[in-house]
Amino acid sequence: MDYIRREIYLNKLIARRNNGEVKVITGPRRSGKSWLLSHVYYDYLVETGVPKDHIIALSFDQDDENMREDLLEVSALKSYLYERIQDKDNYYLMLDEIQEVTGFERLVNGLNAKPNVDVYITGSNSHLLSSDINTLFRGRGDEVHVYPFSFGEFCTNRTEPVNELWKEYYTYGGLPGLRNHGSAEQKVNYLQRLWKKTYLADVIERHKLRNEDLLENLADVLCSSVGSLNNPTKLANTIQSVKQQKADRETVEKYLSYLEDAFLFESVKRYDIKGKRYFESIKKYYSVDIGLRNARLNFRQQELTHIMENIVYNHLRIFGYLVDVGVVEVREMKDGKQQQTQYEVDFIATNGQEKYYIQSAYRIDDEVKQEQELQSLKRIDDSFRKVVIVGDDIAPWTDENGIMYIGLFQFLQKGLQS
């Protein structure tokens, strides 16, 4: 079958094969978790010689017409699975949306304890949060987090010029299901329907929320302010002033956690580079998919500066970087007085071995704009690499300050290595 193999995640699953832990594939709804297991990884196992009757794949998604209702009862599911495991050869269990089965944890832990059973499960709700995985699976849970398509994946098997593909990507995003919708109208309807019928409905049902309007208004404000410094108090004030709805800090903070738990937004802490400390009270929020962000705003706010920053953030996360937003605090003379000045660094990206300080700059049209982008980087006195990602299609180069410049397409297709 001709499909996008999602090599990033396939390689992660291959590296974890038969490692004695429960592989937990998390991520937002419709990001391709089920397809990753039931097609990409399934086909890989068959290609490597695993008999098909030793791969047991079940979906418990309530939207799946082929779901067997009786297997939602844990004792029936246990009988079914143990009957299928008939010899000492290796078996691979792929259990999609397993949280729909009440009491699944004990069953999965028991299956995983068998030396010839390798267990893979998917989930997208609060039963399978990163913070809960070790507890649920007795310290033997291994998470693989799936995002919508990267730009490189999005371009796979496409023949259009890269500028046209970029415009489509930054408008509609990278949800795999968009490939089934050809026209702009179909794409818009698909994305807006996901917000209304799937994402927000999931959160409301899961947490039994009564104030649905507040949840929707909070989602609107987060989408409108991607990349801006925020905290629950500021968001509550914005909802009250812009949306004309009463909102308190405690409720907004709680609803924020629900939207993050649903993998719709990610919060990023602010780090003082010189002081080596985090600012606990303020964060930035990014949408997990720029198309979802745009659809939530009815495609009104199409500022490429903020859109590019969100896509750069997502790309770093897709490729495994831990990301903070940075600030450089310095004392400088201004108007004859010593003043404390803060210079922002868009991203601090680390992968355990390397660290990068990154500025996302859609345009650097003149020396004034260039100096604005470089102010913070020039004031960082350690030896880690400093990078400016620009919207122009340029070859990488390094200036006299050791700061590297990378074109956006170069970054999205080849990463930070140059």
Short mmCIF file of C-alpha atoms in Angstrom, two decimals, residues 13 16 153 227 244 268 395 414:
data_model
loop_
_atom_site.label_atom_id
_atom_site.label_comp_id
_atom_site.label_asym_id
_atom_site.label_seq_id
_atom_site.Cartn_x
_atom_site.Cartn_y
_atom_site.Cartn_z
CA LEU A 13 8.74 1.80 17.60
CA ARG A 16 11.43 -0.20 21.40
CA GLU A 153 5.83 14.39 5.71
CA GLY A 227 3.60 32.78 21.03
CA GLN A 244 -17.45 39.82 27.56
CA VAL A 268 6.33 26.40 27.20
CA ALA A 395 21.48 28.66 1.97
CA LYS A 414 16.93 19.20 6.99
#
